[in-house]
Amino acid sequence: MIELTCIAPVNDNRDGNAVYMNTATAEESGFKNGSPVHITSEGKNTVAIVRYDQNIPHDSVGVGPTIRINAHVQIGNNVEISELKAQVFAKVLLQPTTKELQKEEIVQVKKAIRDVYLSKGDHFSIFINGEPLELQVTRCRPQHGWLTPDVDIRISPKRSRKTIIEVPAVSFDDIGGLDETIEAIKEIAIVPLIHPEVYVKSGQEPPRGILLYGPPGVGKTLLARALAREAQCNFICISGPEIVSAQYGASEQALREKFAEAKREAPSVIYIDEIDAIAGDRKNSRGELEKRILTELLIQMDGFDDRGQVLVVGSTNLLETIDPALLRAGRFDRRIHVPYPDSDGRERILEIHSKNMPMQEISLAEWAKKTVGCTGADLANLCRHASGEALNRTFGIQRLTNPENFSEEELETLAIRHDDFEEAFLKFTPWATQQRRPAAMGLVEMDSVIGHQKAKTEIVDHLVHPINNPGIYESLGLSCSGGVLLHGPPGTGKTMLGRAAASLANVQFMAVSGPDFLSKWVGESERAVRELFQRAEELAPVVLFFDEFDAVGRNRNQSEGSQHSSSVVAQLLTMMDGLKPSDGIYLMASTNKIELIDEAFLRPGRFSKAIEVGPLSNHLFIEFFQKQIENIPSTISNQEWSIAAARLVDNATGAELKGLIDQVKHYAARRCIDEDTEVSLKIEDLKNGLRASRHLFSAIAPIHELEERVEDWEDDAEWNLSVAVS
């Protein structure tokens, strides 16, 4: 027998029903890798399998959430571990704890069971259709043993607990990308639920309620369920919209019953999902029913002085809509923001959702970078779509719709590849995009932006480096909150440089156009500015990019005496001055005419650096052209592109050159259709495209001069062309 201190396992490929030991610790106690052991803690006991893990300290044991539930232990507790003689179950009765099972699901459960060592009363989890399902050993013979597919297994469809009460199957280990949020929850909620005596001794009341807020799909419900699991509490879920009843008094009665149930079943967590549906601000309430429900909720939370170990957790996507009375001390006195995951968080989420997928040479780190702005739910959806693409590619729809079962040999051929993720990525829409939220997908790389070397260097120096190295700048007394203003002619690539900066800094990109939030109604534009910064806070860390900034940040002395414009400028200045480096909001803006911008925006701490982005130098034209057609078959030589550029184009912008390329492609498409040939670019497409693009460059030279250039070009012997003018 040995006594060890419980710590969280550090191995990402954890076996939920295993304990992890340093090899030396295990061998000193006579425990072999894969051997069963008996675990005892304060009169509670369970069994587990020993796994070697050199990352575990000598005097500790790595204990996952399943074992912690079965043994009723927490991280930091001591447990006694003793040797156990291995045996195999003869018969076992299993019951689900999270939901009732349908007949077809029982068949799936039996197929999904893998070798695991359990005792009577133990919980363990399997995956059905990509979702976790927790089962409990209700009866067994003998009292502990190996559960294998060959054992006589009976599965009850009924839950082992009452319908409204459950211990969730999900743990904090199953949630990726929210490490800071989880630590805050542990400190605020787990400790008071596990050790209420600490608060009693200190003379302080534990938190009564926690409000989780953030966009849909980031994991608020998962966090609440994991909280209940880690604290070994019953979990009672109240859906805001579901509790609303047209019958007078029914909604209030339902609330009272839920709170009474939680008190009887303590320790417990009451989770109110979409709490804004029943606790909206009374000033904006549309009817008496909402006010009555809110009043009842306030009464129940205030009447919980003697509630014991009961915690109320609410979640909302719209924090600003919650009635202020709920947010005072003694109610939801702790608020925790649940943000979008960063790149490392997205990689961890992808690892969690793909761990049971037959992956083939897929870089999850690469996909984490590509999925900027995705929530955890979005990433889970991406994995499901990729699996579907792999199934269709491997077996075809006819085979998949055939009721005949697949053989093991056929199933072994299934592999999910990079191109399956590519196809899935093209077809699915992240939540932020669905809601027309300004979260950007598919940020561009800085190296893919042609030219503008000086502007790139300045953007990196004044924006990217401060974002990636805040400690260095703070130690030098430099602020990391100053923004960057890009100015130059339309079409030079200012917005693209903003997207590239966000990509290089590994943060999200949120682009808004100045005219988008201007309103003729008094106060609406100012409110839109405030909401804009609130949405940016949800996405943080984020580059907030204002396109056409002169529309909203126009010099107040040149605004034709508009009080409205001055008010919008004042609101913008107020929001910018209120930003702190810890907010994770980094400002960029673009304008075609910097002289129109109010000088108040150009002082340090606001837009600290103005960077000019001009037309492309002529020597970069060929590189730009080749970038635009790199995946298209072409017989046009670099020399011919060069001659064309020299004949027609001087100091063009990227947008003008892109327009030229599009015209060339247009004529190529027409020719390929007429001739019924494969797609390619030919010299005649270039000539016709140049002729049709003269209007794009009218700002560079008068049309009559461009006409002369075309005529000279048509007679140039270098071309040796004979192309009919259409």
XYZ file of C-alpha atoms in Angstrom:
726
model
C 0.000 0.000 0.000
C 1.156 3.530 -0.754
C -0.274 6.980 0.052
C 0.016 9.627 -2.680
C -1.251 13.140 -3.368
C -3.751 13.570 -6.210
C -2.788 15.843 -9.093
C -4.318 16.344 -12.526
C -2.791 14.077 -15.192
C -0.613 15.883 -17.712
C -0.876 13.298 -20.449
C -3.301 14.492 -23.135
C -4.148 10.926 -24.172
C -5.703 10.138 -20.815
C -7.558 6.952 -20.049
C -10.497 8.119 -17.940
C -10.403 5.025 -15.716
C -6.669 5.013 -15.102
C -4.325 6.529 -12.541
C -0.903 7.777 -13.609
C 2.323 7.155 -11.705
C 5.992 7.776 -12.156
C 7.602 4.468 -13.168
C 9.879 4.423 -10.108
C 6.937 5.088 -7.753
C 4.889 2.282 -9.289
C 7.694 -0.276 -9.337
C 8.667 0.441 -5.709
C 5.103 -0.448 -4.727
C 4.930 -3.468 -6.984
C 2.461 -1.933 -9.488
C 2.964 -2.916 -13.106
C 1.862 -0.869 -16.101
C -1.729 -1.915 -16.862
C -2.340 -3.697 -13.534
C -5.509 -2.992 -11.474
C -5.305 -1.213 -8.105
C -7.667 -0.364 -5.250
C -8.069 3.352 -4.361
C -9.390 4.499 -0.974
C -10.112 7.998 0.323
C -12.058 8.878 3.494
C -14.068 5.677 3.410
C -14.856 5.889 -0.313
C -13.196 3.521 -2.726
C -12.934 2.528 -6.368
C -10.639 0.633 -8.715
C -8.438 1.755 -11.575
C -5.645 0.735 -13.929
C -2.058 1.911 -13.391
C -0.413 3.758 -16.291
C 3.226 4.871 -16.280
C 3.837 8.571 -16.828
C 7.270 10.122 -16.213
C 5.719 13.598 -15.972
C 4.115 12.686 -12.624
C 6.186 13.591 -9.507
C 7.454 10.765 -7.297
C 5.061 11.435 -4.391
C 1.967 12.067 -6.533
C -0.602 10.239 -8.620
C -2.338 11.632 -11.716
C -6.087 11.244 -11.256
C -8.560 12.089 -14.022
C -12.132 13.324 -13.510
C -13.759 9.885 -13.783
C -11.657 8.430 -10.967
C -12.161 11.576 -8.884
C -15.907 11.095 -9.146
C -15.749 7.378 -8.380
C -13.428 7.801 -5.394
C -14.953 11.104 -4.163
C -11.585 12.858 -4.152
C -10.306 16.236 -5.267
C -6.991 17.517 -6.531
C -4.729 17.918 -3.494
C -6.347 15.111 -1.486
C -4.344 12.066 -0.377
C -5.427 8.575 -1.436
C -4.308 5.102 -0.466
C -3.471 2.785 -3.356
C -3.110 -0.952 -2.886
C -2.595 -3.957 -5.114
C -5.665 -5.733 -6.474
C -6.022 -9.176 -7.967
C -7.310 -8.904 -11.512
C -10.489 -10.692 -12.508
C -13.142 -10.503 -15.216
C -16.813 -9.665 -14.747
C -19.237 -12.539 -15.287
C -22.323 -10.315 -15.506
C -22.822 -6.563 -15.465
C -25.852 -4.273 -15.470
C -25.149 -0.761 -16.799
C -27.340 2.328 -16.618
C -26.906 5.713 -18.285
C -26.624 8.740 -15.984
C -26.974 11.554 -18.503
C -30.001 10.511 -20.589
C -32.386 7.668 -21.321
C -31.377 5.360 -24.153
C -33.323 4.367 -27.245
C -33.288 0.764 -28.434
C -30.889 1.466 -31.310
C -28.561 3.347 -28.963
C -28.242 0.299 -26.690
C -26.740 -1.609 -29.616
C -24.293 1.242 -30.219
C -23.322 1.303 -26.541
C -22.355 -2.382 -26.577
C -20.228 -1.859 -29.681
C -18.495 1.179 -28.151
C -17.399 -0.522 -24.903
C -13.657 -1.099 -24.659
C -11.626 -2.878 -21.986
C -11.921 -1.004 -18.677
C -11.510 -2.020 -15.018
C -14.459 -1.081 -12.782
C -16.242 -1.829 -9.521
C -19.894 -1.651 -8.472
C -21.184 1.940 -8.465
C -18.404 3.263 -10.721
C -19.020 5.672 -13.575
C -17.257 5.604 -16.936
C -17.721 7.360 -20.276
C -17.910 6.231 -23.876
C -18.553 8.132 -27.104
C -21.718 7.609 -29.167
C -21.940 9.518 -32.448
C -19.165 11.802 -31.270
C -20.966 12.713 -28.032
C -19.939 11.534 -24.517
C -22.282 9.174 -22.693
C -21.730 8.326 -19.049
C -22.702 4.888 -17.730
C -22.810 3.526 -14.183
C -22.165 -0.043 -13.022
C -25.436 -0.707 -11.169
C -24.993 -4.467 -10.557
C -22.091 -6.790 -11.216
C -20.609 -10.157 -10.374
C -17.981 -10.216 -8.921
C -17.724 -6.804 -7.197
C -14.923 -5.618 -9.464
C -13.330 -6.769 -12.693
C -12.489 -6.179 -16.346
C -15.401 -5.016 -18.456
C -14.839 -6.275 -21.999
C -17.109 -6.724 -25.034
C -17.142 -10.476 -24.276
C -18.770 -10.034 -20.839
C -22.496 -10.714 -20.376
C -23.583 -7.067 -20.438
C -27.122 -5.912 -19.732
C -27.955 -2.270 -20.403
C -30.954 -0.529 -18.905
C -32.413 2.272 -21.017
C -33.537 4.194 -17.910
C -31.340 6.701 -16.144
C -29.873 5.840 -12.772
C -30.974 9.240 -11.410
C -34.153 11.308 -11.420
C -34.737 13.182 -14.635
C -34.064 16.647 -13.318
C -30.973 15.616 -11.385
C -27.679 14.536 -12.875
C -23.955 14.530 -12.372
C -22.681 15.631 -15.794
C -20.277 13.456 -17.764
C -18.172 16.390 -18.928
C -15.172 17.646 -16.939
C -12.801 20.595 -17.247
C -10.384 18.260 -19.040
C -12.917 17.987 -21.874
C -12.959 21.748 -22.453
C -10.224 23.348 -24.503
C -9.124 26.947 -24.937
C -10.567 28.337 -21.698
C -7.785 27.765 -19.173
C -7.994 31.232 -17.576
C -11.785 31.045 -17.352
C -11.614 27.587 -15.756
C -9.110 28.802 -13.166
C -11.448 31.676 -12.281
C -14.381 29.264 -11.891
C -12.338 26.932 -9.694
C -11.371 29.793 -7.405
C -14.831 31.347 -7.216
C -17.117 28.293 -7.257
C -15.371 24.959 -6.698
C -13.678 25.855 -3.424
C -16.878 27.086 -1.652
C -18.801 23.995 -2.782
C -16.126 21.538 -1.668
C -14.934 23.358 1.458
C -17.751 25.557 2.823
C -16.118 25.341 6.253
C -13.309 27.600 5.027
C -15.772 30.403 4.381
C -17.577 29.791 7.681
C -14.272 30.038 9.543
C -13.274 33.215 7.719
C -16.619 34.852 8.487
C -17.313 35.425 4.796
C -20.232 34.280 2.685
C -19.420 32.180 -0.374
C -20.597 33.482 -3.772
C -24.319 33.018 -4.259
C -24.327 33.210 -8.025
C -22.061 33.285 -11.055
C -23.007 34.773 -14.414
C -21.160 33.461 -17.458
C -21.377 35.768 -20.468
C -20.021 35.565 -23.990
C -21.096 34.710 -27.548
C -22.980 31.490 -28.322
C -20.924 28.357 -28.796
C -17.898 29.306 -26.666
C -18.678 26.720 -23.970
C -20.739 28.404 -21.241
C -23.049 25.414 -20.734
C -20.096 23.000 -20.830
C -18.361 25.048 -18.141
C -21.426 24.946 -15.894
C -21.767 21.180 -16.320
C -18.058 20.637 -15.721
C -18.268 22.797 -12.598
C -20.956 20.494 -11.183
C -18.928 17.438 -12.119
C -15.675 18.645 -10.577
C -17.461 19.709 -7.380
C -19.371 16.383 -7.310
C -22.673 18.231 -7.276
C -26.058 17.473 -8.734
C -26.840 19.558 -11.784
C -30.279 21.097 -12.311
C -30.771 22.869 -15.624
C -33.379 25.565 -16.197
C -33.814 26.772 -19.759
C -35.002 30.349 -19.757
C -37.424 30.088 -22.718
C -38.783 26.705 -21.566
C -39.889 27.919 -18.155
C -42.148 30.634 -19.599
C -45.805 29.514 -19.488
C -48.966 31.270 -20.631
C -50.844 29.902 -17.597
C -50.970 32.451 -14.785
C -48.513 31.642 -12.004
C -47.136 28.481 -13.679
C -43.738 30.011 -14.520
C -43.215 31.264 -10.964
C -44.269 27.870 -9.549
C -41.809 26.067 -11.826
C -38.988 28.288 -10.574
C -39.897 27.659 -6.931
C -39.918 23.891 -7.501
C -36.499 23.929 -9.142
C -34.958 25.888 -6.271
C -36.625 23.635 -3.689
C -35.317 20.557 -5.490
C -31.798 21.986 -5.529
C -31.903 22.558 -1.783
C -33.117 19.006 -1.093
C -30.452 17.503 -3.368
C -27.566 19.695 -2.185
C -24.763 19.985 -2.933
C -26.122 21.137 -6.261
C -25.710 23.619 -9.070
C -28.739 25.384 -10.575
C -27.917 26.367 -14.131
C -30.146 28.930 -15.885
C -29.414 28.904 -19.601
C -30.315 31.993 -21.644
C -31.167 33.854 -18.470
C -31.817 37.026 -20.454
C -35.105 35.397 -21.606
C -36.500 35.556 -18.062
C -34.380 38.275 -16.465
C -34.305 41.081 -19.001
C -34.114 44.699 -17.924
C -37.559 45.695 -16.615
C -37.224 49.097 -18.279
C -37.398 47.329 -21.640
C -39.873 44.625 -20.599
C -42.748 44.016 -22.966
C -45.242 42.510 -20.551
C -46.275 41.645 -17.045
C -45.235 37.980 -17.338
C -41.523 38.829 -17.705
C -41.695 41.109 -14.667
C -43.385 38.427 -12.543
C -40.794 35.787 -13.487
C -37.929 38.162 -12.732
C -39.467 39.086 -9.375
C -39.800 35.406 -8.460
C -36.178 34.747 -9.443
C -35.030 37.634 -7.233
C -37.097 36.297 -4.316
C -35.663 32.788 -4.692
C -32.078 34.012 -4.787
C -32.629 36.317 -1.805
C -34.354 33.545 0.140
C -31.374 31.257 -0.041
C -29.689 32.382 3.148
C -29.986 28.871 4.525
C -29.624 27.078 1.219
C -26.458 25.259 2.172
C -24.304 24.083 -0.734
C -26.329 25.412 -3.649
C -24.818 27.601 -6.337
C -26.798 29.432 -9.030
C -25.057 29.767 -12.398
C -26.553 31.803 -15.229
C -25.396 32.284 -18.795
C -26.192 34.888 -21.413
C -25.008 36.172 -24.765
C -26.359 39.638 -23.960
C -24.969 40.895 -20.659
C -26.222 44.420 -21.299
C -29.851 43.203 -21.358
C -29.814 41.678 -17.838
C -31.807 43.573 -15.196
C -29.371 45.470 -12.917
C -31.129 44.108 -9.809
C -29.740 40.638 -10.586
C -26.181 41.915 -10.795
C -25.898 43.391 -7.307
C -24.008 41.777 -4.462
C -25.701 38.704 -3.032
C -27.194 37.591 -6.351
C -25.027 37.204 -9.432
C -22.186 38.940 -7.671
C -19.498 37.306 -9.800
C -19.413 37.724 -13.578
C -17.019 35.712 -15.748
C -16.413 36.462 -19.420
C -16.123 33.392 -21.661
C -14.156 34.560 -24.723
C -13.529 33.233 -28.194
C -10.627 30.754 -28.092
C -7.199 31.880 -29.240
C -4.997 29.862 -31.601
C -3.660 27.536 -28.873
C -7.180 27.115 -27.524
C -8.560 26.245 -30.951
C -5.833 23.635 -31.399
C -6.742 22.054 -28.048
C -10.453 22.058 -28.977
C -9.684 20.388 -32.297
C -7.620 17.764 -30.444
C -10.567 17.007 -28.156
C -13.112 16.681 -30.966
C -10.836 14.704 -33.274
C -9.312 12.278 -30.756
C -11.544 9.417 -31.920
C -11.258 10.276 -35.632
C -8.925 8.247 -37.904
C -6.760 11.234 -38.862
C -4.133 11.016 -41.594
C -1.317 13.593 -41.715
C -3.428 16.538 -40.549
C -1.808 19.504 -38.808
C -4.271 20.705 -36.189
C -1.983 23.681 -35.476
C -2.422 24.772 -39.103
C -6.206 24.472 -38.842
C -6.164 26.381 -35.564
C -4.592 29.315 -37.424
C -7.117 29.078 -40.271
C -10.162 29.117 -37.991
C -9.818 32.589 -36.480
C -13.183 33.712 -35.098
C -14.513 30.162 -34.599
C -16.113 29.103 -31.342
C -15.744 25.676 -29.768
C -19.102 24.711 -31.270
C -17.887 25.844 -34.708
C -14.785 23.663 -34.421
C -16.822 20.655 -33.327
C -19.030 21.265 -36.366
C -15.960 21.466 -38.603
C -14.766 18.061 -37.360
C -18.198 16.547 -38.003
C -18.277 17.983 -41.522
C -14.773 16.653 -42.227
C -15.846 13.175 -41.089
C -18.837 13.379 -43.412
C -16.618 14.366 -46.331
C -14.305 11.424 -45.601
C -17.238 9.005 -45.462
C -18.640 10.218 -48.794
C -15.222 10.122 -50.441
C -14.351 6.645 -49.143
C -17.645 4.776 -49.525
C -19.906 6.906 -51.711
C -23.513 7.817 -50.993
C -24.934 4.601 -52.500
C -22.886 2.383 -50.198
C -23.662 4.570 -47.187
C -27.407 4.352 -47.811
C -27.258 0.577 -48.243
C -28.561 -1.127 -45.049
C -25.885 -3.823 -45.315
C -23.315 -3.531 -42.485
C -19.712 -2.585 -43.203
C -17.022 -5.195 -42.614
C -14.045 -4.495 -40.356
C -11.820 -4.506 -43.456
C -13.947 -1.795 -45.069
C -13.965 0.329 -41.927
C -10.185 0.125 -41.697
C -9.923 1.939 -45.045
C -11.555 5.060 -43.616
C -9.087 7.905 -43.057
C -9.776 11.610 -42.655
C -7.344 13.695 -44.710
C -6.406 17.325 -45.095
C -8.568 17.743 -48.199
C -11.610 16.519 -46.213
C -11.077 19.394 -43.808
C -10.614 21.740 -46.763
C -13.961 20.688 -48.242
C -15.671 20.943 -44.857
C -14.175 24.376 -44.244
C -15.613 25.679 -47.508
C -19.114 24.448 -46.665
C -19.631 25.371 -43.028
C -20.362 28.854 -41.687
C -19.079 29.962 -38.268
C -21.544 31.485 -35.834
C -19.988 34.946 -36.028
C -20.445 34.996 -39.799
C -24.017 33.680 -39.542
C -24.886 36.577 -37.267
C -23.093 39.064 -39.495
C -20.679 39.671 -36.704
C -17.469 41.318 -37.848
C -15.201 38.390 -37.031
C -12.906 37.699 -39.953
C -12.076 34.280 -41.326
C -9.117 33.341 -43.442
C -6.683 36.120 -42.520
C -3.961 36.775 -45.084
C -0.249 36.302 -44.465
C 1.967 39.391 -44.470
C 4.285 37.800 -47.075
C 1.333 37.385 -49.460
C 0.869 41.186 -49.646
C 2.942 42.427 -52.612
C 5.157 45.465 -52.002
C 4.654 48.128 -49.304
C 7.839 47.049 -47.508
C 8.205 50.302 -45.571
C 4.548 50.223 -44.452
C 4.878 46.555 -43.400
C 7.957 47.324 -41.284
C 6.222 50.219 -39.545
C 3.067 48.140 -38.875
C 5.164 45.384 -37.316
C 7.107 47.889 -35.181
C 4.101 49.858 -33.939
C 1.403 47.172 -33.704
C 2.548 43.548 -34.032
C 5.569 43.720 -31.720
C 3.618 45.456 -28.888
C 0.856 42.827 -29.156
C 3.270 39.872 -29.116
C 5.737 41.308 -26.570
C 3.731 43.404 -24.076
C 6.138 42.740 -21.197
C 9.094 44.327 -23.006
C 7.132 47.460 -23.898
C 5.636 47.827 -20.426
C 9.068 47.466 -18.805
C 10.248 50.359 -20.977
C 7.237 52.455 -20.011
C 5.751 52.267 -23.503
C 2.011 52.005 -24.000
C 0.655 49.077 -26.010
C -2.731 50.732 -26.546
C -1.849 53.194 -29.316
C -3.408 52.558 -32.731
C -2.185 52.752 -36.323
C -3.760 54.884 -39.076
C -3.134 53.823 -42.685
C -3.606 56.511 -45.345
C -3.279 56.539 -49.106
C -5.288 56.345 -52.358
C -8.207 53.886 -52.670
C -7.258 50.342 -53.622
C -3.666 50.385 -52.367
C -4.246 47.490 -49.949
C -4.782 49.201 -46.606
C -7.450 46.766 -45.423
C -5.385 43.797 -46.587
C -2.427 45.070 -44.563
C -4.727 45.284 -41.531
C -5.798 41.666 -41.975
C -2.177 40.606 -42.443
C -1.176 42.428 -39.245
C -3.852 40.557 -37.278
C -2.683 37.268 -38.761
C 0.965 37.985 -37.886
C -0.013 38.960 -34.332
C -2.164 35.810 -34.053
C -5.282 37.738 -33.014
C -8.721 38.114 -34.532
C -9.668 40.764 -37.049
C -12.823 42.839 -36.862
C -13.443 45.226 -39.761
C -16.144 47.888 -39.776
C -16.870 50.662 -42.229
C -17.411 54.141 -40.843
C -20.709 54.781 -42.662
C -22.130 51.467 -41.369
C -22.919 52.767 -37.893
C -23.915 56.330 -38.707
C -27.594 57.088 -38.111
C -29.737 60.169 -38.609
C -31.474 59.541 -35.271
C -30.106 61.383 -32.249
C -28.042 59.129 -29.997
C -28.170 56.045 -32.265
C -24.708 56.537 -33.781
C -23.177 56.998 -30.327
C -24.938 53.844 -29.096
C -23.641 51.938 -32.146
C -20.082 53.039 -31.286
C -20.454 51.730 -27.709
C -21.904 48.411 -28.922
C -19.072 48.116 -31.433
C -16.465 48.239 -28.681
C -18.514 45.763 -26.620
C -18.471 43.289 -29.526
C -14.743 43.855 -29.881
C -14.323 42.987 -26.194
C -16.139 39.691 -26.838
C -13.661 38.865 -29.599
C -10.525 40.047 -27.765
C -7.670 39.820 -28.445
C -8.667 41.541 -31.664
C -7.554 44.142 -34.195
C -10.493 46.553 -34.557
C -10.162 48.031 -38.044
C -12.091 51.154 -39.109
C -12.383 51.420 -42.891
C -13.182 54.861 -44.331
C -12.444 56.385 -40.946
C -12.862 59.928 -42.280
C -16.628 59.269 -42.435
C -16.866 59.080 -38.622
C -13.648 60.762 -37.462
C -13.963 63.865 -39.632
C -12.362 67.089 -38.430
C -14.984 68.838 -36.308
C -13.950 72.234 -37.712
C -14.806 70.974 -41.230
C -18.052 69.141 -40.453
C -20.384 71.831 -41.707
C -21.402 72.690 -38.180
C -22.965 69.310 -37.527
C -23.518 68.763 -33.823
C -24.233 65.121 -34.635
C -20.767 64.573 -36.163
C -19.097 66.222 -33.187
C -21.012 63.940 -30.831
C -19.894 60.803 -32.697
C -16.275 61.990 -32.654
C -16.530 62.661 -28.920
C -17.964 59.175 -28.292
C -15.168 57.549 -30.324
C -12.514 59.501 -28.426
C -14.075 58.480 -25.114
C -14.087 54.771 -26.036
C -10.511 54.919 -27.330
C -9.274 56.663 -24.190
C -10.968 54.011 -22.048
C -8.993 51.186 -23.616
C -6.359 49.424 -21.538
C -3.733 46.951 -22.789
C -5.493 44.238 -20.765
C -8.676 44.754 -22.837
C -6.944 43.164 -25.827
C -8.438 45.634 -28.358
C -5.895 47.022 -30.844
C -6.960 49.840 -33.155
C -6.281 50.282 -36.855
C -7.987 52.602 -39.302
C -7.692 53.602 -42.942
C -8.503 56.752 -44.880
C -7.955 58.097 -48.358
C -7.550 61.667 -47.065
C -5.681 62.024 -43.789
C -6.198 65.793 -43.833
C -9.922 65.191 -43.136
C -9.280 63.331 -39.846
C -9.857 65.276 -36.623
C -6.465 66.077 -35.147
C -7.604 64.779 -31.725
C -7.371 61.224 -33.094
C -3.725 61.687 -34.089
C -2.273 62.280 -30.655
C -0.351 59.562 -28.734
C -2.554 56.900 -27.121
C -5.134 57.025 -29.911
C -3.722 56.651 -33.406
C -0.099 57.032 -32.378
C 1.321 56.284 -35.829
C 0.188 57.380 -39.294
C 1.564 55.160 -42.085
C 1.333 55.984 -45.786
C 0.321 53.199 -48.180
C 0.892 54.309 -51.764
C 0.642 52.742 -55.249
C 2.853 49.819 -56.166
C 6.235 50.448 -57.731
C 6.405 49.414 -61.385
C 9.023 46.727 -60.735
C 6.511 44.863 -58.552
C 3.870 44.541 -61.272
C 5.144 41.213 -62.589
C 5.209 39.717 -59.078
C 1.635 40.941 -58.573
C 0.451 39.481 -61.881
C 2.082 36.110 -61.208
C 0.493 35.959 -57.768
C -2.952 36.494 -59.279
C -2.616 33.750 -61.907
C -0.334 31.257 -60.076
C -2.870 28.418 -60.309
C -4.052 29.124 -63.881
C -2.398 27.604 -66.993
C -0.897 30.418 -69.068
C 1.231 30.853 -72.195
C 1.881 34.557 -71.470
C 5.530 35.142 -70.657
C 6.883 37.465 -67.965
C 8.361 39.603 -70.714
C 4.945 40.058 -72.312
C 3.408 40.987 -68.957
C 6.244 43.459 -68.478
C 5.746 45.072 -71.894
C 2.020 45.389 -71.261
C 2.569 46.988 -67.877
C 5.069 49.463 -69.244
C 2.728 50.440 -72.102
C -0.364 51.147 -70.077
C 0.273 51.297 -66.353
C 2.274 53.703 -64.196
C 2.192 53.567 -60.363
C -1.072 51.658 -60.266
C -2.781 50.491 -57.110
C -3.366 46.859 -56.271
C -7.094 47.272 -56.928
C -6.429 48.684 -60.417
C -4.066 45.850 -61.284
C -6.572 43.325 -59.913
C -9.215 44.879 -62.194
C -6.875 44.446 -65.155
C -6.274 40.787 -64.321
C -10.018 40.196 -63.996
C -10.585 41.656 -67.463
C -7.939 39.343 -68.902
C -9.608 36.369 -67.221
C -12.990 37.503 -68.557
C -11.746 37.441 -72.168
C -10.057 34.100 -71.529
C -13.336 32.642 -70.298
C -15.203 33.904 -73.362
C -12.557 32.459 -75.692
C -12.501 29.056 -73.931
C -16.287 28.831 -74.212
C -16.347 29.840 -77.884
C -13.504 27.485 -78.829
C -14.541 24.703 -76.428
C -10.986 24.440 -75.079
C -9.469 23.904 -71.641
C -9.021 26.910 -69.362
C -5.827 28.882 -70.048
C -4.559 32.433 -70.537
C -3.156 33.525 -73.910
C -1.545 36.669 -75.226
C -4.722 37.679 -77.051
C -6.598 37.638 -73.706
C -3.984 40.003 -72.290
C -4.296 42.418 -75.212
C -8.078 42.491 -75.116
C -8.024 42.832 -71.314
C -5.637 45.789 -71.502
C -7.832 47.516 -74.076
C -10.923 47.022 -71.902
C -9.150 48.221 -68.755
C -8.252 51.720 -69.893
C -10.941 53.292 -67.710
C -9.363 51.763 -64.586
C -6.264 53.892 -65.027
C -7.924 57.167 -65.992
C -6.744 58.701 -62.744
C -3.142 58.048 -63.787
C -3.378 59.409 -67.320
C -6.098 60.957 -69.520
C -8.116 58.539 -71.646
C -6.815 60.050 -74.935
C -3.232 59.463 -73.772
C -4.062 55.879 -72.876
C -5.632 55.439 -76.322
C -2.354 56.609 -77.885
C -0.436 54.153 -75.734
C -2.642 51.296 -76.957
C -2.183 52.315 -80.583
C 1.598 52.461 -80.154
C 1.503 49.155 -78.370
C -0.533 47.503 -81.180
C 2.108 48.573 -83.711
C 5.037 47.500 -81.549
C 7.094 44.851 -83.305
C 7.936 43.252 -79.961
C 4.422 41.912 -79.729
C 4.192 40.402 -83.211
C 0.486 40.069 -82.691
C -2.470 39.642 -85.015
C -5.537 39.898 -82.822
C -8.915 40.995 -84.108
C -10.421 43.809 -82.111
C -13.818 42.806 -80.838
